Amino acid sequence: MNVYLPIAEISVNIFIILGMGTGVGMLSGIFGVGGGFLMTPLLIFIGIPSPVAVATEANQIVASSVSGVLAHWRRGNVDFKMGSILLIGGVIGSTGGVWLFAWLSTLGQIDLVIKLSYVVFLGIIGSLMMVESIKFMFNQRKGPSSKKRKLHQHNWLHGLPFKMRFRKSKLYISALLPLAIGAFVGVLSAIMGVGGGFVMVPAMIYLLGMPTNVVIGTSLFQIIFVTANATFLQSYLNQTVDIMLASLLLVGGVIGAQIGTRIGAKLKSEQLRVLLAAMVLMVCGKILFDLILTPDDVYSITSSGGHL
Amino acid sequence: MIIRFIIIFLFLFNLANWPAKADALVADLSKHVVSITTGFTGTELLLFGSTDQEGSIIVVVKGPRKEVITRRKDQIGGIWMNKDSITFEGVPSFYHIAMTDPELFDLPVTAQLRHEIGSANIKFEAAPGTQKNIITPFRQALIRNKQKAGLYSVEPSIVQRRGGQLFRTDVFFPVNVPIGTYIIETLLIHDGEVKSATTTPLFISKVGLGAKIYRFAHEQPALYGIVAILIACLAGLGANWLFRKS
């Protein structure tokens, strides 16, 4: 059964979209990742114009983050003060990112920038995950290690001005740091169509030194606003948000996340993590090959009013 | 509304013209409006007509004209990226050609150019200020890419003649067909000359839910963005509510 997507202006099989939504939703249920970094490339692979894929995925992430943050909020795992600083940075970053996106589109370089960003970030994240989980499996065989870690290290980052106290995170650090991290992730979110949790979470743990229990909830909290801002600006400036596509992805995503959470509770997470890492690296490899291999036709056309 | 008037006007204009050359050439379409609905997967229209004169029939379908940017990729640091580009103006967004005998067709080049017969003769110009000497490959690439997208004919299709006077041809509009007003020109050619010509309009538009979404997104982009966010928030809340129940 085909459905015509009004903004993407192509006809797609409804079950492919629902299936992708369910599949990626399952993965996010199992691993607790947003899934944007898998969904956006998948949408591009099936022929959705990349500006539409990026903007529509931002819209879908609003929904999954709203749903996710409530669960963390109930458990008191959201640092609203830290989240607000991050989101101020995020809103600035994603606003800049959408402008950058529109500018790169007129130059004809947006596809390249989207793909290169994916290659770089998926490459880094995939390799790190792969190394980490293999190491973990290896260590487990040798028996548990008795390494103890400090809460966080002090370095030059703690000498920055505008210090603020974040009670929930038990931190006293410069507000500039979360502001900068938020802004950086905001730009990524606008250009790549991701929530940016995969960059935000490590940054919060390793750069800010936040306790892990509040990291996910706080990151979800700020992702809602950053992706909402990206959705608004993408619709306003570029008219690339496809509500029809977003709704189909949402339906699949909700069902998938339900199944995923249940599966995730039963399965061994280390082995699954290797699988996820392998998948991330595969997507990365596919995008990289597309950039390197000689294209069938070195010429391409676009209507100046948008995509073909 | 305005578009509907234009169609009626063109239609009446055609009717008014018919009696004068009624014996020469008449042509019409099975439908003058194509609606792109949510389930749209492309459509085929029948063009039919009659003539009592000798000669071959050529049918040229042209979609609304738009500006198109053609870009060329170059390998830079091992990666293929867009480098040079040329903007072309007045490019028909759709082009289809059909004729009775592609082999016997003997029209002089000037007439071929005037009536845009054959994809090599489609009229569109590079934006002013473009270097003249590099245009040709970009122009060819534009036509090639349009053909690949199914929007331009590769080879002329066949106009069938029935019983001497009647003729018919099928025109296929693919799923990615651009919206707007199309002009369908039917020509009667004899002895290397255009003896008679008639034009028929066709309007392609989006209707139903898809059309409403498209119009909403383009006419009120700010409100559309807010609605998109609200839908997502409600869906998120709904999903959460479902989770808690189960």
XYZ file of C-alpha atoms in Angstrom:
554
model
C 0.000 0.000 0.000
C 1.501 3.297 -1.094
C 1.072 6.655 0.511
C 2.010 9.970 -1.093
C 4.085 12.124 1.245
C 2.996 15.727 0.634
C 6.233 17.483 1.565
C 8.759 14.861 0.453
C 6.672 14.661 -2.756
C 7.278 10.983 -3.268
C 5.124 7.920 -2.889
C 6.360 5.320 -0.419
C 5.136 1.974 0.823
C 3.386 2.631 4.112
C 4.643 -0.658 5.601
C 8.290 0.196 4.916
C 7.898 3.429 6.888
C 5.975 1.732 9.712
C 8.542 -1.075 9.747
C 11.437 1.356 9.947
C 9.694 3.242 12.742
C 9.118 -0.001 14.624
C 12.664 -1.272 14.048
C 14.387 1.903 15.153
C 11.846 2.265 17.988
C 12.785 -1.235 19.185
C 16.465 -0.327 19.168
C 15.786 2.816 21.163
C 13.748 0.732 23.593
C 16.541 -1.812 23.977
C 19.482 0.554 24.183
C 17.842 3.737 25.420
C 19.174 5.703 22.440
C 17.097 8.247 20.535
C 17.480 6.518 17.211
C 17.630 9.690 15.125
C 21.164 8.878 14.040
C 19.876 5.639 12.482
C 16.508 6.865 11.237
C 17.709 9.893 9.277
C 20.227 7.914 7.144
C 17.608 5.174 6.611
C 15.106 7.756 5.380
C 17.723 9.114 2.980
C 18.520 5.573 1.773
C 14.875 4.928 0.817
C 14.787 8.108 -1.247
C 13.403 10.813 1.032
C 15.202 14.060 0.094
C 17.773 14.668 2.829
C 16.466 18.097 3.920
C 13.025 16.519 4.474
C 14.530 13.515 6.274
C 16.494 15.737 8.653
C 13.635 18.123 9.474
C 10.997 15.409 9.830
C 13.200 13.296 12.064
C 13.711 16.295 14.358
C 9.929 16.450 14.625
C 9.693 12.765 15.521
C 12.375 13.089 18.198
C 10.227 15.724 19.949
C 7.637 12.996 20.497
C 9.993 10.248 21.635
C 11.775 12.648 24.014
C 8.503 13.876 25.553
C 7.520 10.277 26.130
C 10.941 9.413 27.552
C 11.427 12.415 29.807
C 8.184 11.821 31.734
C 9.398 8.472 33.001
C 12.655 10.063 34.211
C 10.835 13.036 35.684
C 8.664 10.756 37.819
C 11.810 9.188 39.226
C 13.291 12.630 39.868
C 16.137 12.111 37.428
C 15.970 15.467 35.657
C 18.254 18.352 36.638
C 16.065 21.209 35.431
C 18.614 23.904 36.214
C 21.354 22.183 34.228
C 18.799 21.294 31.552
C 17.767 24.933 31.198
C 21.338 26.133 30.707
C 21.924 23.347 28.161
C 18.735 24.212 26.364
C 19.546 27.915 26.136
C 22.753 26.866 24.410
C 20.802 24.303 22.390
C 18.242 26.811 21.149
C 21.024 29.204 20.098
C 22.880 26.335 18.415
C 19.910 24.863 16.597
C 18.774 28.305 15.403
C 22.232 28.881 13.979
C 22.199 25.338 12.624
C 18.960 25.822 10.686
C 20.270 29.073 9.169
C 23.479 27.263 8.268
C 21.346 24.508 6.759
C 19.400 26.982 4.596
C 22.631 28.670 3.519
C 24.341 25.383 2.623
C 21.232 24.380 0.644
C 21.576 27.432 -1.588
C 25.239 26.541 -2.121
C 24.258 22.973 -3.042
C 26.486 21.562 -0.303
C 23.895 20.503 2.276
C 23.831 16.854 1.186
C 27.579 16.663 1.489
C 27.647 18.307 4.922
C 24.884 16.027 6.240
C 26.681 12.934 4.958
C 30.111 14.005 6.175
C 28.709 14.792 9.638
C 27.208 11.324 9.723
C 30.432 9.653 8.624
C 32.432 11.499 11.293
C 30.009 11.041 14.190
C 28.793 7.535 13.417
C 32.419 6.530 12.853
C 33.553 7.887 16.225
C 30.540 6.667 18.213
C 30.494 3.247 16.534
C 34.201 2.635 17.076
C 34.072 3.792 20.696
C 31.079 1.587 21.428
C 32.704 -1.371 19.715
C 35.989 -0.985 21.609
C 34.227 -0.364 24.914
C 31.931 -3.358 24.705
C 34.628 -5.756 23.481
C 36.849 -4.587 26.320
C 33.969 -5.091 28.738
C 33.296 -8.626 27.532
C 37.000 -9.375 27.741
C 37.270 -7.991 31.274
C 34.257 -9.960 32.409
C 35.983 -13.187 31.492
C 39.016 -12.152 33.525
C 36.817 -11.290 36.486
C 35.673 -7.931 37.825
C 38.297 -5.211 38.042
C 38.666 -3.293 41.264
C 39.412 0.072 39.723
C 37.936 2.994 41.612
C 37.130 6.280 39.910
C 36.915 9.756 41.316
C 33.589 11.555 40.909
C 35.279 13.851 38.433
C 38.645 15.303 37.658
C 39.407 18.971 38.125
C 40.993 20.715 35.159
C 41.196 24.092 33.412
C 37.493 23.917 32.552
C 36.727 24.550 36.201
C 38.580 27.862 36.119
C 36.047 29.500 33.781
C 33.940 32.434 35.048
C 30.141 32.587 35.724
C 30.154 29.704 38.175
C 26.799 28.247 39.114
C 25.648 25.670 41.604
C 23.710 22.694 40.246
C 22.283 20.934 43.303
C 20.818 17.904 41.604
C 24.030 17.189 39.737
C 26.144 18.050 42.797
C 28.262 20.414 40.720
C 29.648 23.908 41.045
C 30.878 24.811 37.568
C 30.915 27.625 35.040
C 27.624 28.052 33.167
C 29.638 28.658 29.994
C 30.520 24.980 29.729
C 26.974 23.532 29.524
C 26.043 26.509 27.351
C 28.777 25.644 24.847
C 27.948 21.919 24.875
C 24.271 22.731 24.367
C 25.061 25.029 21.452
C 27.313 22.455 19.759
C 24.717 19.706 20.072
C 22.062 22.162 18.847
C 23.965 22.705 15.599
C 24.308 18.928 15.130
C 20.629 18.458 15.822
C 19.651 20.961 13.135
C 22.043 19.655 10.495
C 21.865 15.910 11.141
C 18.250 15.513 12.270
C 19.231 13.897 15.541
C 18.461 14.636 19.168
C 22.169 14.589 19.857
C 21.916 12.384 22.932
C 24.829 10.320 21.660
C 27.091 13.382 21.920
C 25.325 15.035 24.834
C 25.401 12.065 27.205
C 29.168 11.419 27.001
C 29.809 15.179 27.201
C 27.710 15.460 30.351
C 29.450 12.537 31.992
C 33.045 13.192 30.965
C 33.202 16.967 30.459
C 30.710 18.209 33.052
C 31.138 15.310 35.477
C 27.418 14.873 36.066
C 26.234 11.798 37.984
C 24.990 9.164 35.516
C 21.509 8.825 37.041
C 20.464 12.351 36.022
C 22.253 12.370 32.652
C 19.630 10.664 30.470
C 16.618 12.476 31.926
C 18.323 15.875 31.696
C 19.518 15.261 28.165
C 16.016 14.174 27.083
C 14.576 17.274 28.727
C 16.775 19.586 26.718
C 16.418 17.545 23.498
C 12.649 18.220 23.515
C 13.200 21.955 23.274
C 16.109 21.839 20.888
C 14.348 19.539 18.405
C 11.119 21.527 18.791
C 13.061 24.658 17.921
C 14.662 22.888 14.937
C 11.241 21.623 13.796
C 9.764 25.105 13.993
C 12.603 26.796 12.140
C 12.869 24.082 9.494
C 9.159 24.469 8.737
C 9.369 28.237 8.865
C 12.480 28.726 6.741
C 12.678 25.628 4.534
C 9.177 24.019 4.570
C 10.749 20.595 4.927
C 8.809 19.041 7.825
C 6.520 16.282 6.540
C 3.763 15.784 9.127
C 2.470 12.722 7.274
C 5.868 11.019 7.354
C 6.454 12.051 10.977
C 3.103 10.594 12.043
C 3.805 7.266 10.350
C 7.229 7.100 11.975
C 5.662 7.959 15.337
C 3.145 5.134 15.177
C 5.886 2.637 14.342
C 8.188 4.161 16.937
C 5.691 3.895 19.795
C 4.979 0.237 19.047
C 8.666 -0.513 18.562
C 9.732 1.151 21.803
C 7.158 -0.948 23.704
C 8.525 -4.177 22.264
C 12.120 -3.007 22.609
C 11.885 -2.205 26.299
C 10.551 -5.679 26.979
C 13.196 -7.406 24.884
C 15.909 -5.218 26.374
C 15.010 -6.313 29.887
C 15.551 -9.981 28.972
C 18.667 -9.840 26.799
C 22.322 -9.494 27.645
C 23.184 -5.901 26.960
C 26.922 -6.333 26.190
C 26.318 -8.554 23.201
C 23.550 -6.289 21.991
C 25.855 -3.330 22.286
C 28.331 -5.006 19.930
C 25.468 -5.520 17.514
C 24.410 -1.876 17.742
C 28.019 -0.764 17.282
C 28.289 -2.990 14.191
C 25.103 -1.488 12.797
C 26.254 2.068 13.430
C 29.559 1.308 11.677
C 27.725 -0.294 8.747
C 25.546 2.783 8.222
C 28.682 4.925 8.500
C 30.482 2.756 5.933
C 27.592 2.877 3.487
C 27.453 6.683 3.600
C 31.231 6.923 3.235
C 31.248 4.630 0.191
C 28.534 6.701 -1.440
C 30.762 9.752 -1.055
C 33.900 8.052 -2.370
C 32.583 5.901 -5.217
C 32.326 7.622 -8.579
C 28.670 8.602 -8.982
C 26.653 7.284 -11.964
C 26.173 10.830 -13.100
C 28.384 13.629 -11.819
C 25.634 16.087 -12.721
C 22.524 16.599 -10.623
C 19.594 18.972 -10.815
C 17.457 20.803 -8.269
C 14.565 23.187 -8.667
C 15.601 26.458 -7.143
C 12.368 26.409 -5.155
C 13.493 23.260 -3.346
C 14.332 19.691 -4.187
C 13.445 18.041 -7.485
C -10.513 29.581 -8.498
C -8.437 31.730 -10.862
C -6.940 28.598 -12.335
C -10.374 27.175 -12.945
C -11.251 30.342 -14.853
C -8.114 30.044 -16.913
C -9.030 26.487 -17.819
C -12.555 27.460 -18.784
C -11.213 30.405 -20.743
C -8.673 28.288 -22.594
C -11.312 25.689 -23.211
C -13.779 28.209 -24.641
C -10.986 29.789 -26.627
C -10.309 26.406 -28.148
C -13.953 25.802 -28.891
C -14.184 29.226 -30.505
C -11.237 28.344 -32.683
C -12.539 25.000 -33.769
C -15.127 25.972 -36.375
C -12.548 27.912 -38.397
C -10.378 24.820 -38.870
C -12.797 22.153 -37.801
C -11.911 20.073 -40.790
C -8.175 20.455 -40.177
C -7.492 19.218 -36.672
C -9.311 18.663 -33.400
C -7.886 17.103 -30.268
C -8.945 16.629 -26.672
C -7.907 14.875 -23.485
C -9.763 12.211 -21.537
C -9.411 14.447 -18.464
C -8.479 18.096 -18.026
C -7.738 17.895 -14.341
C -5.428 15.382 -12.673
C -5.689 15.184 -8.902
C -2.733 14.005 -6.877
C -4.348 12.292 -3.907
C -2.769 10.474 -0.972
C -2.904 7.196 -2.895
C -1.521 8.678 -6.149
C 0.925 6.413 -7.992
C 0.885 8.086 -11.393
C -1.822 8.259 -14.036
C -2.340 7.732 -17.742
C -4.387 10.116 -19.861
C -5.745 9.519 -23.326
C -5.279 12.214 -25.946
C -7.534 11.762 -28.934
C -8.627 13.749 -31.938
C -9.347 13.697 -35.593
C -8.195 15.278 -38.816
C -9.386 14.840 -42.350
C -6.121 15.881 -43.919
C -3.046 13.942 -44.848
C 0.086 14.195 -42.769
C 1.592 13.072 -39.505
C 0.458 14.029 -36.040
C 2.818 15.226 -33.322
C 1.744 15.700 -29.711
C 3.923 17.736 -27.339
C 3.087 17.950 -23.615
C 4.855 20.627 -21.594
C 4.637 21.157 -17.837
C 4.894 24.503 -16.035
C 8.223 26.248 -16.558
C 10.586 26.640 -13.636
C 14.106 27.603 -12.720
C 16.463 24.626 -12.401
C 20.005 24.496 -11.046
C 22.339 21.927 -12.617
C 25.377 21.045 -10.536
C 28.499 19.100 -11.389
C 30.394 17.027 -8.844
C 34.172 16.936 -8.771
C 36.438 14.740 -6.746
C 38.035 16.835 -4.028
C 40.223 15.077 -1.480
C 38.793 11.696 -2.482
C 35.223 12.828 -1.962
C 32.735 13.734 -4.670
C 31.232 17.117 -4.014
C 29.215 19.682 -5.982
C 31.430 22.312 -7.519
C 30.270 24.173 -10.636
C 26.634 24.982 -11.230
C 24.501 26.691 -13.852
C 20.996 28.024 -13.330
C 18.599 27.534 -16.217
C 15.438 29.583 -16.550
C 12.105 28.590 -18.035
C 12.767 24.852 -17.954
C 9.587 22.828 -18.575
C 9.085 20.681 -15.486
C 7.598 17.932 -17.670
C 8.018 17.094 -21.349
C 6.429 14.346 -23.376
C 6.393 13.823 -27.110
C 4.462 11.413 -29.330
C 4.191 11.181 -33.110
C 2.644 8.973 -35.774
C 5.822 7.954 -37.625
C 9.068 8.846 -35.916
C 10.987 7.736 -39.045
C 9.060 9.666 -41.653
C 9.146 12.843 -39.719
C 10.673 15.545 -41.950
C 10.212 18.919 -40.298
C 12.925 21.581 -40.802
C 15.079 22.378 -37.782
C 13.612 25.864 -37.339
C 10.117 24.427 -36.980
C 11.396 21.711 -34.648
C 12.898 24.399 -32.447
C 9.819 26.594 -32.591
C 7.501 23.797 -31.481
C 10.092 22.169 -29.184
C 9.949 18.825 -30.962
C 12.380 16.328 -29.442
C 14.071 16.737 -26.063
C 17.161 18.300 -27.683
C 14.983 21.177 -28.899
C 13.342 22.088 -25.617
C 13.628 25.834 -25.105
C 15.312 27.068 -21.938
C 18.159 29.462 -21.338
C 21.012 29.710 -18.888
C 20.631 32.633 -16.485
C 22.141 35.852 -17.840
C 25.826 36.179 -17.121
C 26.648 32.495 -17.517
C 29.791 31.664 -19.473
C 28.546 30.545 -22.891
C 31.243 27.958 -23.631
C 30.459 25.631 -20.714
C 26.678 25.522 -21.015
C 26.245 22.515 -23.347
C 27.235 19.652 -21.004
C 25.132 21.148 -18.213
C 22.181 21.490 -20.552
C 22.515 17.881 -21.683
C 22.876 16.762 -18.068
C 19.668 18.567 -17.140
C 17.747 16.754 -19.888
C 19.373 13.431 -18.973
C 18.469 13.840 -15.291
C 14.890 14.778 -16.149
C 14.668 11.684 -18.341
C 16.027 9.547 -15.515
C 13.359 10.947 -13.210
C 10.736 9.948 -15.801
C 9.777 13.570 -16.430
C 11.089 13.894 -20.014
C 10.502 11.495 -22.922
C 13.585 9.573 -23.991
C 12.101 8.449 -27.312
C 8.936 9.804 -28.883
C 6.021 7.489 -28.206
C 3.513 6.490 -30.856
C 0.390 8.308 -31.951
C -1.936 5.660 -33.392
C -4.167 6.438 -36.336
C -7.556 4.811 -36.513
C -9.519 4.601 -39.731
C -7.793 7.446 -41.513
C -9.281 10.321 -39.517
C -9.027 9.444 -35.851
C -5.859 9.379 -33.807
C -5.029 8.603 -30.194
C -2.078 8.405 -27.818
C -1.587 7.632 -24.129
C 0.390 10.027 -21.973
C 1.730 8.724 -18.669
C 2.250 11.096 -15.752
C 4.509 9.525 -13.093
C 4.080 9.867 -9.336
C 6.621 12.687 -9.118
C 4.790 14.793 -11.722
C 5.035 18.508 -10.891
C 1.821 20.391 -10.181
C 0.617 23.293 -12.318
C -0.857 24.096 -15.709
C 0.240 21.947 -18.631
C -0.035 22.824 -22.297
C -0.658 20.043 -24.786
C 0.081 21.011 -28.361
C -1.147 18.840 -31.229
C 0.392 19.506 -34.631
C -0.541 18.322 -38.086
C 2.485 18.092 -40.341
C 2.570 17.609 -44.069
C 5.294 18.233 -46.657
C 7.701 19.460 -44.008
C 5.319 22.131 -42.823
C 3.060 22.614 -39.816
C -0.368 22.716 -41.461
C -2.456 23.043 -38.353
C -2.067 23.213 -34.581
C -4.287 23.101 -31.549
C -3.550 23.451 -27.828
C -5.334 21.854 -24.919
C -4.730 22.770 -21.274
C -4.317 20.279 -18.465
C -4.260 21.148 -14.809
C -2.463 18.953 -12.309
C -3.061 19.675 -8.653
C -2.815 18.075 -5.259
C -6.127 17.377 -3.563
C -7.286 15.863 -0.298
C -5.294 15.621 2.903
C -1.913 15.748 1.161
C -2.842 18.968 -0.641
C -4.072 20.540 2.592
C -0.824 19.658 4.344
C 1.266 20.975 1.443
C -0.663 24.247 1.242
C -0.593 24.675 5.011
C 3.167 24.128 5.102
C 3.802 26.664 2.359
C 1.222 29.309 3.197
C 1.530 29.386 6.976
C 4.947 27.901 7.698
C 5.153 29.282 11.248
C 1.792 27.892 12.315
C 2.604 24.617 10.556
C 5.778 24.300 12.602
C 3.860 24.873 15.839
C 1.220 22.308 14.847
C 3.953 19.777 13.992
C 5.464 20.274 17.460
C 2.062 20.007 19.173
C 1.253 16.765 17.349
C 4.608 15.351 18.411
C 4.130 16.423 22.046
C 0.637 14.919 22.184
C 1.890 11.708 20.583
C 4.682 11.553 23.159
C 2.241 12.089 26.034
C -0.118 9.525 24.532
C 2.647 6.951 24.204
C 3.667 7.567 27.798
C 0.096 7.154 28.965
C -0.158 3.850 27.083
C 3.104 2.696 28.650
C 1.863 3.371 32.146
C -1.401 1.556 31.533
C 0.205 -1.610 30.277
